[in-house]
Short mmCIF file of N, CA, C and O in Angstrom, two decimals:
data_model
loop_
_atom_site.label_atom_id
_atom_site.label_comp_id
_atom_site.label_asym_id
_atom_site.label_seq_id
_atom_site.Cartn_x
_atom_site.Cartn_y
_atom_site.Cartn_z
N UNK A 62 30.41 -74.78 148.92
CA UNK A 62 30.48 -74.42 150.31
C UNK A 62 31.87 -73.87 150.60
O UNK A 62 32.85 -74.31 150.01
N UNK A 63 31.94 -72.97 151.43
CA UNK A 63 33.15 -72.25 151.77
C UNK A 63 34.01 -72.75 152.93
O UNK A 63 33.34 -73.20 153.86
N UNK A 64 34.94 -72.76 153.04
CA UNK A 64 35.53 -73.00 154.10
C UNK A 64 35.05 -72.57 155.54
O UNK A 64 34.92 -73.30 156.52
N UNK A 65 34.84 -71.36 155.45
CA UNK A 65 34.00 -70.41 156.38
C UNK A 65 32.64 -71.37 157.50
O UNK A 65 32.36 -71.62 158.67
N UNK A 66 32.09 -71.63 155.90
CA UNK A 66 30.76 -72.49 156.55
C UNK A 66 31.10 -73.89 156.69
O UNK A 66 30.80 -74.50 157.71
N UNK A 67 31.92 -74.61 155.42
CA UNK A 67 32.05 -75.47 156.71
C UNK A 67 32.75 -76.08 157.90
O UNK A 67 32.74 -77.22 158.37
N UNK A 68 33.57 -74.62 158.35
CA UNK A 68 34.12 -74.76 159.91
C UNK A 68 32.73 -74.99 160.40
O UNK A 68 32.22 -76.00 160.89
N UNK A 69 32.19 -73.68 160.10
CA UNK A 69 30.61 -73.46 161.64
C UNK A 69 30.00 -74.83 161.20
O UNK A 69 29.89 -75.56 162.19
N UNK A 70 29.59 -75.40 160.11
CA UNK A 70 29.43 -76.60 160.25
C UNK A 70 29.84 -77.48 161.15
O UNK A 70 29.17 -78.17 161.92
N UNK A 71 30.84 -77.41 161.02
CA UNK A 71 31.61 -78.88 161.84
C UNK A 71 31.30 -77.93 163.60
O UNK A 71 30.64 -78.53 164.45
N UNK A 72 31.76 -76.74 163.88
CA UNK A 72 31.58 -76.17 165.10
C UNK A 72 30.32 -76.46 165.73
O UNK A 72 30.18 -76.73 166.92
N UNK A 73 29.10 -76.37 164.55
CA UNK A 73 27.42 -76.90 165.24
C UNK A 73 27.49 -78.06 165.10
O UNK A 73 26.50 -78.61 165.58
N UNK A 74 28.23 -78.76 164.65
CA UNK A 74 27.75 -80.54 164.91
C UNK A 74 28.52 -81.00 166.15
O UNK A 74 28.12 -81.93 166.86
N UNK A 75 29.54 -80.35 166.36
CA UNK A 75 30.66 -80.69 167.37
C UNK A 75 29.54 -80.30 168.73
O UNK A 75 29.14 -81.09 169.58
N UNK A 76 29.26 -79.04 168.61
CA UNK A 76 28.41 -78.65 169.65
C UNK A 76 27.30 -79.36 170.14
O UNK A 76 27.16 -79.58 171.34
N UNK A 77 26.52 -79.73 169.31
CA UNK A 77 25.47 -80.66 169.25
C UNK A 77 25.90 -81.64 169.48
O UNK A 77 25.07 -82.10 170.27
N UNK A 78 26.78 -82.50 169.34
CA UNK A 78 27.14 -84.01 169.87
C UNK A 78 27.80 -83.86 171.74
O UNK A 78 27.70 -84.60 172.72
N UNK A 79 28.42 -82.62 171.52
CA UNK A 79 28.76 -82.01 172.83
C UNK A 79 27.65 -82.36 174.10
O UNK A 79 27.65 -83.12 175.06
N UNK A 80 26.66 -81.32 173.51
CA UNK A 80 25.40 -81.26 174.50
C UNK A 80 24.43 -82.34 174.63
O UNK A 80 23.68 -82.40 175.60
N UNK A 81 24.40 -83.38 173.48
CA UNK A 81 23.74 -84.83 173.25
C UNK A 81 24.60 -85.34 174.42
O UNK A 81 24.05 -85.61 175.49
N UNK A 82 26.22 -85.52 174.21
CA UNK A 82 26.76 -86.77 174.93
C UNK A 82 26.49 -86.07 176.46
O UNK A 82 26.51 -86.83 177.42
N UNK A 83 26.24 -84.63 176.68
CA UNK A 83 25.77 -84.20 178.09
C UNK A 83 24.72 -84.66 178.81
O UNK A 83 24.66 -85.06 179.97
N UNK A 84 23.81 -84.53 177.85
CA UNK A 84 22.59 -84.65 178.40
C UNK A 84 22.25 -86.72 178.45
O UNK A 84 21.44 -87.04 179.33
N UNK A 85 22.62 -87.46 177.91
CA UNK A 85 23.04 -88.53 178.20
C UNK A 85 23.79 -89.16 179.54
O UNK A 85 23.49 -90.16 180.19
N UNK A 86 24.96 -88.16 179.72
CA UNK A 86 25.50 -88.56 180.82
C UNK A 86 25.03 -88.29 181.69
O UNK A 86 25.06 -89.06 182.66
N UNK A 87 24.32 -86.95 181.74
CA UNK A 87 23.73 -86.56 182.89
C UNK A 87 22.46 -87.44 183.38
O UNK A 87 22.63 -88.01 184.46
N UNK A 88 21.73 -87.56 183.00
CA UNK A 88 20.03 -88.50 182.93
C UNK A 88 19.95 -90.00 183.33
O UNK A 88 19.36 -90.98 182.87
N UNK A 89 20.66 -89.81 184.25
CA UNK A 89 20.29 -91.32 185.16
C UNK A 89 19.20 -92.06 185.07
O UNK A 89 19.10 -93.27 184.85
N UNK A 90 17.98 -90.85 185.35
CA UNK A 90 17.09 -91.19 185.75
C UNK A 90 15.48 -91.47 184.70
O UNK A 90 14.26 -91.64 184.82
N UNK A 91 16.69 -91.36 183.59
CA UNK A 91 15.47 -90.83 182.35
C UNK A 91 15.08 -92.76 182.23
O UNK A 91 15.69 -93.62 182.86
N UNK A 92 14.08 -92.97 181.39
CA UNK A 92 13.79 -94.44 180.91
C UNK A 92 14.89 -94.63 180.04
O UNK A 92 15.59 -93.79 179.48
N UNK A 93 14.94 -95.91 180.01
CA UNK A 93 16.04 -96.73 179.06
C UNK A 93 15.79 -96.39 177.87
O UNK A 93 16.62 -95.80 177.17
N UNK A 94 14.46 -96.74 177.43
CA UNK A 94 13.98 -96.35 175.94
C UNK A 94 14.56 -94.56 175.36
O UNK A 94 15.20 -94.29 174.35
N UNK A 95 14.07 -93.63 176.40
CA UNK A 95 15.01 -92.36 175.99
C UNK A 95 16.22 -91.92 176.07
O UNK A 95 16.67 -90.82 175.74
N UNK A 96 17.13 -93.46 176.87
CA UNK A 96 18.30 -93.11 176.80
C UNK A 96 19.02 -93.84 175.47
O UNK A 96 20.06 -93.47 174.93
N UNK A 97 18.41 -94.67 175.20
CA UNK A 97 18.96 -95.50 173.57
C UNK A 97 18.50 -94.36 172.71
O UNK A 97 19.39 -93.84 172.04
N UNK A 98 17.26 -93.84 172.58
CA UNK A 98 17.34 -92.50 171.50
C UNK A 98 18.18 -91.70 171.55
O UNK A 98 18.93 -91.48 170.59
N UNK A 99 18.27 -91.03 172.83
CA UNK A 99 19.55 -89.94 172.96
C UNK A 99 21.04 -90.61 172.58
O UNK A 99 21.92 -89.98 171.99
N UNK A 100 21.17 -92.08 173.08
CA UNK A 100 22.44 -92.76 172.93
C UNK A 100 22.33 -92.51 171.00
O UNK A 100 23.29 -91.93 170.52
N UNK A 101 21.33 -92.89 170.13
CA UNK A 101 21.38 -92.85 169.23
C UNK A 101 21.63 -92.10 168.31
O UNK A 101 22.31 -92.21 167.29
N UNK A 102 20.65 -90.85 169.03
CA UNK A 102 21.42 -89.36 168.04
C UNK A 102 22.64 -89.03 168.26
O UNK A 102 23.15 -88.21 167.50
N UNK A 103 23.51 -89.66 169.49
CA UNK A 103 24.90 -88.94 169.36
C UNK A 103 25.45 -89.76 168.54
O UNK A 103 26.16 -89.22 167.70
N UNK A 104 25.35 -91.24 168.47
CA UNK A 104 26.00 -92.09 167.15
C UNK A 104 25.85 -91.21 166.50
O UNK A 104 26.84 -90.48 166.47
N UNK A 105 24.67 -90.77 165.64
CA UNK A 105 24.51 -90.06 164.45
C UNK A 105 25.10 -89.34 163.87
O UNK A 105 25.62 -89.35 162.75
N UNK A 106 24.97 -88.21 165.16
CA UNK A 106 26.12 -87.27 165.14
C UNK A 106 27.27 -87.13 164.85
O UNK A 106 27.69 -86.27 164.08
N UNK A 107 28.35 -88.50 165.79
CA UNK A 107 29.67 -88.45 165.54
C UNK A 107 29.86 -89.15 164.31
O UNK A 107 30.97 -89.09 163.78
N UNK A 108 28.75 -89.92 163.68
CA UNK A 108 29.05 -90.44 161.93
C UNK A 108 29.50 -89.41 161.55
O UNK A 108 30.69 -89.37 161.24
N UNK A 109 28.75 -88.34 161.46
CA UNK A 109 28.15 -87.32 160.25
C UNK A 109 29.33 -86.57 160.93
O UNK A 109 29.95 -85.98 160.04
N UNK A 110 29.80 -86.39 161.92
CA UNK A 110 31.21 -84.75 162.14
C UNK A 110 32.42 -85.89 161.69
O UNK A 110 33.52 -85.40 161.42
N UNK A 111 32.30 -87.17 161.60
CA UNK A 111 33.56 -87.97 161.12
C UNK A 111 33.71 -87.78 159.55
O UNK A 111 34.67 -87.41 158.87
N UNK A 112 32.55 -88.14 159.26
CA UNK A 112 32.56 -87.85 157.94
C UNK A 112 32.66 -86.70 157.44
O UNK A 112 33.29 -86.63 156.39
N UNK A 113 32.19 -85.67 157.92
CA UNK A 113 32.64 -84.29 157.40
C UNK A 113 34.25 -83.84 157.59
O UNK A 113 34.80 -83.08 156.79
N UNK A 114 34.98 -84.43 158.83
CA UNK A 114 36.19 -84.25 158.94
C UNK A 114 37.27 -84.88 158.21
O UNK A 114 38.41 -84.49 157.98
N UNK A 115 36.57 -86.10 157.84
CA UNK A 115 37.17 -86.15 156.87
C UNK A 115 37.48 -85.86 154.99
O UNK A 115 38.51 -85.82 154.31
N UNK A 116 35.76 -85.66 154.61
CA UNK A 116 36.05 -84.94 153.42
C UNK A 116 36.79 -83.53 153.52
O UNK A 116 37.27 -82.81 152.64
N UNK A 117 36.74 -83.43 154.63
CA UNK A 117 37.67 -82.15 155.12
C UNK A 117 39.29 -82.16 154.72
O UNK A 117 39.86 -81.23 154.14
N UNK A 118 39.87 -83.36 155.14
CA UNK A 118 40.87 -83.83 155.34
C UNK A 118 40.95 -83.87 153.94
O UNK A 118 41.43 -82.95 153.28
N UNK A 119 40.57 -84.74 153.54
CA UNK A 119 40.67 -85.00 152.30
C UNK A 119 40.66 -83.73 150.92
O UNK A 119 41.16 -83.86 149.80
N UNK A 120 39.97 -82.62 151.44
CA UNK A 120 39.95 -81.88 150.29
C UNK A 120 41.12 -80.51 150.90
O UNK A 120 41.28 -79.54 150.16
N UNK A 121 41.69 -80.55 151.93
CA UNK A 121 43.05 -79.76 152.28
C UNK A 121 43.94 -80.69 151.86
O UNK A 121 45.01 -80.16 151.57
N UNK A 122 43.93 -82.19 151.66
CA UNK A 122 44.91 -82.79 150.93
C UNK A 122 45.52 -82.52 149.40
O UNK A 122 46.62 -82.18 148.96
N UNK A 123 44.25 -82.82 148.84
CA UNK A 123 43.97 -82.19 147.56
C UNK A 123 44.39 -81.06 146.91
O UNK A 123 44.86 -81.03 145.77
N UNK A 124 44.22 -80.15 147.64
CA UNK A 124 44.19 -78.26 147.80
C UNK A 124 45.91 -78.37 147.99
O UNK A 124 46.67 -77.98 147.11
N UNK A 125 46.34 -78.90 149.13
CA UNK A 125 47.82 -79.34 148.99
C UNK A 125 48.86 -79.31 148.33
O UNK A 125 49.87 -78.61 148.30
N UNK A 126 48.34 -80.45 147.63
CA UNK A 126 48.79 -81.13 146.20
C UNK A 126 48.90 -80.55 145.15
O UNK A 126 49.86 -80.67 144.39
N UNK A 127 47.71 -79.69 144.92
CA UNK A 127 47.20 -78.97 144.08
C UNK A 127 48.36 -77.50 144.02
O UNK A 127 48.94 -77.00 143.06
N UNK A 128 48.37 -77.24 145.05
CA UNK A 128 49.48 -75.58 145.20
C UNK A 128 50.91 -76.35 145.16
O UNK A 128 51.61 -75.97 144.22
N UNK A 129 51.49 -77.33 145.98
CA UNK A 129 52.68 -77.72 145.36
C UNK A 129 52.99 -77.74 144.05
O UNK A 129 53.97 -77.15 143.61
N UNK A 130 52.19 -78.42 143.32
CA UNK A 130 52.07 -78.72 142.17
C UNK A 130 52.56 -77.26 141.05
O UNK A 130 53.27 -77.26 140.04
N UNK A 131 51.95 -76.33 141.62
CA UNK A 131 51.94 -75.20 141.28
C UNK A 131 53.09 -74.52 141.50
O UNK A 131 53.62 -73.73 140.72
N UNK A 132 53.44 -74.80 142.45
CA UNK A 132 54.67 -74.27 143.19
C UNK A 132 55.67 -74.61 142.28
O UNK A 132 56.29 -73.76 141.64
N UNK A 133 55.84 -75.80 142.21
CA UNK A 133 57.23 -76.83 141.35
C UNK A 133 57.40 -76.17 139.95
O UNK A 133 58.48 -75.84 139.46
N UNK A 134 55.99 -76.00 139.28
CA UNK A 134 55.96 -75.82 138.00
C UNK A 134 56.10 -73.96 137.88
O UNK A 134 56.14 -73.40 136.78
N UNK A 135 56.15 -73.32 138.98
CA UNK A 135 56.55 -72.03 138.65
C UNK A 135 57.90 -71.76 138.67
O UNK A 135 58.34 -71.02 137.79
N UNK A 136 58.92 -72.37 139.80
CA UNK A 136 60.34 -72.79 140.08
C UNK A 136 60.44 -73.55 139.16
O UNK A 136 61.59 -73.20 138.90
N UNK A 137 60.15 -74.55 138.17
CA UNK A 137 60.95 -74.74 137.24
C UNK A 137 60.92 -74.08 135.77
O UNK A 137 61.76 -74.21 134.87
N UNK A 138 59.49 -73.18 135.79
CA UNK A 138 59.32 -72.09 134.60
C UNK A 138 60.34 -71.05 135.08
O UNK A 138 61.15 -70.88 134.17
N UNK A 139 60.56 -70.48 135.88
CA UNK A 139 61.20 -69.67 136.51
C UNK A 139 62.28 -69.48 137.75
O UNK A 139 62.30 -68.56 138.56
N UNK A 140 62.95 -70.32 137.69
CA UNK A 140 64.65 -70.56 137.96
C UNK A 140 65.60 -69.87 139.16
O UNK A 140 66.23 -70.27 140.14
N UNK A 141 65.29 -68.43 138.37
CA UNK A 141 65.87 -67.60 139.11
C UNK A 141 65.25 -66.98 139.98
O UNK A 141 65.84 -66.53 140.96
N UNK A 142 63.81 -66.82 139.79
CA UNK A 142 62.97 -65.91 140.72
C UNK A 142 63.24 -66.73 142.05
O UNK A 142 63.46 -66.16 143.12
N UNK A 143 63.19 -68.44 141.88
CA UNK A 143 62.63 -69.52 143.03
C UNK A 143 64.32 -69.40 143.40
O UNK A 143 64.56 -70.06 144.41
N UNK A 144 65.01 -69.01 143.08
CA UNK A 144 66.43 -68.62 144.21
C UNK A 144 66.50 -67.30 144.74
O UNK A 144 66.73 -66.91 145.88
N UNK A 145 66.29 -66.79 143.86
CA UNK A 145 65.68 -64.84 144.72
C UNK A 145 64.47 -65.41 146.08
O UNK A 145 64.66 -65.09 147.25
N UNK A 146 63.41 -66.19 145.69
CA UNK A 146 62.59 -66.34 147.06
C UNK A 146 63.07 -66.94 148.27
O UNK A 146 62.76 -66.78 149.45
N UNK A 147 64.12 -67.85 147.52
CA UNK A 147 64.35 -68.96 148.54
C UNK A 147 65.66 -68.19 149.66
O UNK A 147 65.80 -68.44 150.86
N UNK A 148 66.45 -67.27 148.87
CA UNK A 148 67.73 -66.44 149.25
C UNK A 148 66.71 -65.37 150.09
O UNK A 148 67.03 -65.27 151.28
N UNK A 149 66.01 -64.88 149.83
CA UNK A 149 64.97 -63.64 150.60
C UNK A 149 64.35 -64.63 151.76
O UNK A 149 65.12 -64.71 152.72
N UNK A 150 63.28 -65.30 151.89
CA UNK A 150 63.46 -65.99 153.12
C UNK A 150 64.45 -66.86 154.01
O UNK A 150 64.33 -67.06 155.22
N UNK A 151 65.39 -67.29 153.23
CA UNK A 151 66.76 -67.47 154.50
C UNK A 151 67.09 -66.44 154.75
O UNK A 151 67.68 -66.53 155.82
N UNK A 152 67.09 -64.88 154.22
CA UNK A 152 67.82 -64.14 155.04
C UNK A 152 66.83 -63.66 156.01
O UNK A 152 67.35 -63.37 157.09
N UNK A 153 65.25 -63.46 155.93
CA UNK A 153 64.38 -63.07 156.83
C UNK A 153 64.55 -64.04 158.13
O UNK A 153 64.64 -63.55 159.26
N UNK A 154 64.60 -65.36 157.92
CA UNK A 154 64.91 -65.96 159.01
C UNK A 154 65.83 -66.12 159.50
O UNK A 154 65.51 -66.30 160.68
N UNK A 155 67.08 -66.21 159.39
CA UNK A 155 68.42 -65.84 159.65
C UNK A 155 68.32 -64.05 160.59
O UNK A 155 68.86 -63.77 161.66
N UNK A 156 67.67 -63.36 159.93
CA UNK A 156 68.14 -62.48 161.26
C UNK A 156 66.75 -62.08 161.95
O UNK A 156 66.71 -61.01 162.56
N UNK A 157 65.39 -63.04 161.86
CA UNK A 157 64.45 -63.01 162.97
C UNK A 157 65.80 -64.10 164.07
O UNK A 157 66.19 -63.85 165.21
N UNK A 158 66.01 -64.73 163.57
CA UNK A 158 66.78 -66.18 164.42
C UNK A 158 67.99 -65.62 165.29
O UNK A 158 68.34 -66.13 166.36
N UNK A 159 68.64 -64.41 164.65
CA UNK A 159 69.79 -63.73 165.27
C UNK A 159 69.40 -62.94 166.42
O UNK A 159 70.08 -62.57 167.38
N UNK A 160 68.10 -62.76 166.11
CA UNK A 160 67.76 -61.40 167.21
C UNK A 160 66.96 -62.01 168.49
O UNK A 160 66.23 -61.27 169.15
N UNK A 161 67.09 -63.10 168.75
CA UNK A 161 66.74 -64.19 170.14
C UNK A 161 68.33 -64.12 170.53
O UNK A 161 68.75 -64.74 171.51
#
C-alpha cells in the first residue's frame, strides 16, 4: 500500500467516524437500541483509524531510522562531500536569514 492510499484511507475512516459521531449526536429521538448500534460503529471506527495511525506512526518511524541510518553511513564513507553539504546549506541559510 502506498502512502497515497493510505492517507485517503485514514481521510475515509476519519470521515466516516466524522458523520457516525454526527448522526449520533444529532438523533435524540431515534430508539436507544439504534443509538447503541450507531454508538457502536463509531467505537469501531475510532479502533480501526487508531490503529491505522498508528502503524502509520510506526512505519514513518522506521522509514526514519532507516534514512538516518543511511545518512551516517554515507558521511562517514564520504567525509568530505558531508562538509561540502553541510558548508552549502549554512551558507543557503545564512543569507535566506540575512535577507529578513
Amino acid at each position: 500500500m502506498s502512502k497515497n492510499d493510505t492517507a485517503e484511507n485514514l481521510r475515509k475512516e476519519l470521515n466516516t467516524m466524522a458523520d457516525t459521531l454526527e448522526e449520533v449526536l444529532s438523533s435524540s429521538d431515534k430508539p436507544k437500541a439504534e443509538l447503541q448500534k450507531m454508538r457502536s460503529k463509531a467505537e469501531n471506527i475510532l479502533k480501526s483509524t487508531r490503529d491505522q495511525l498508528s502503524e502509520t506512526g510506526e512505519k514513518m518511524v522506521d522509514k526514519t531510522k532507516e534514512l538516518k541510518d543511511k545518512a551516517d553511513t554515507y558521511v562517514h564513507d564520504n567525509p568530505w562531500t558531508g562538509v561540502a553539504i553541510g558548508a552549502a546549506a549554512g551558507l543557503v541559510l545564512g543569507v535566506l536569514l540575512s535577507r529578513r
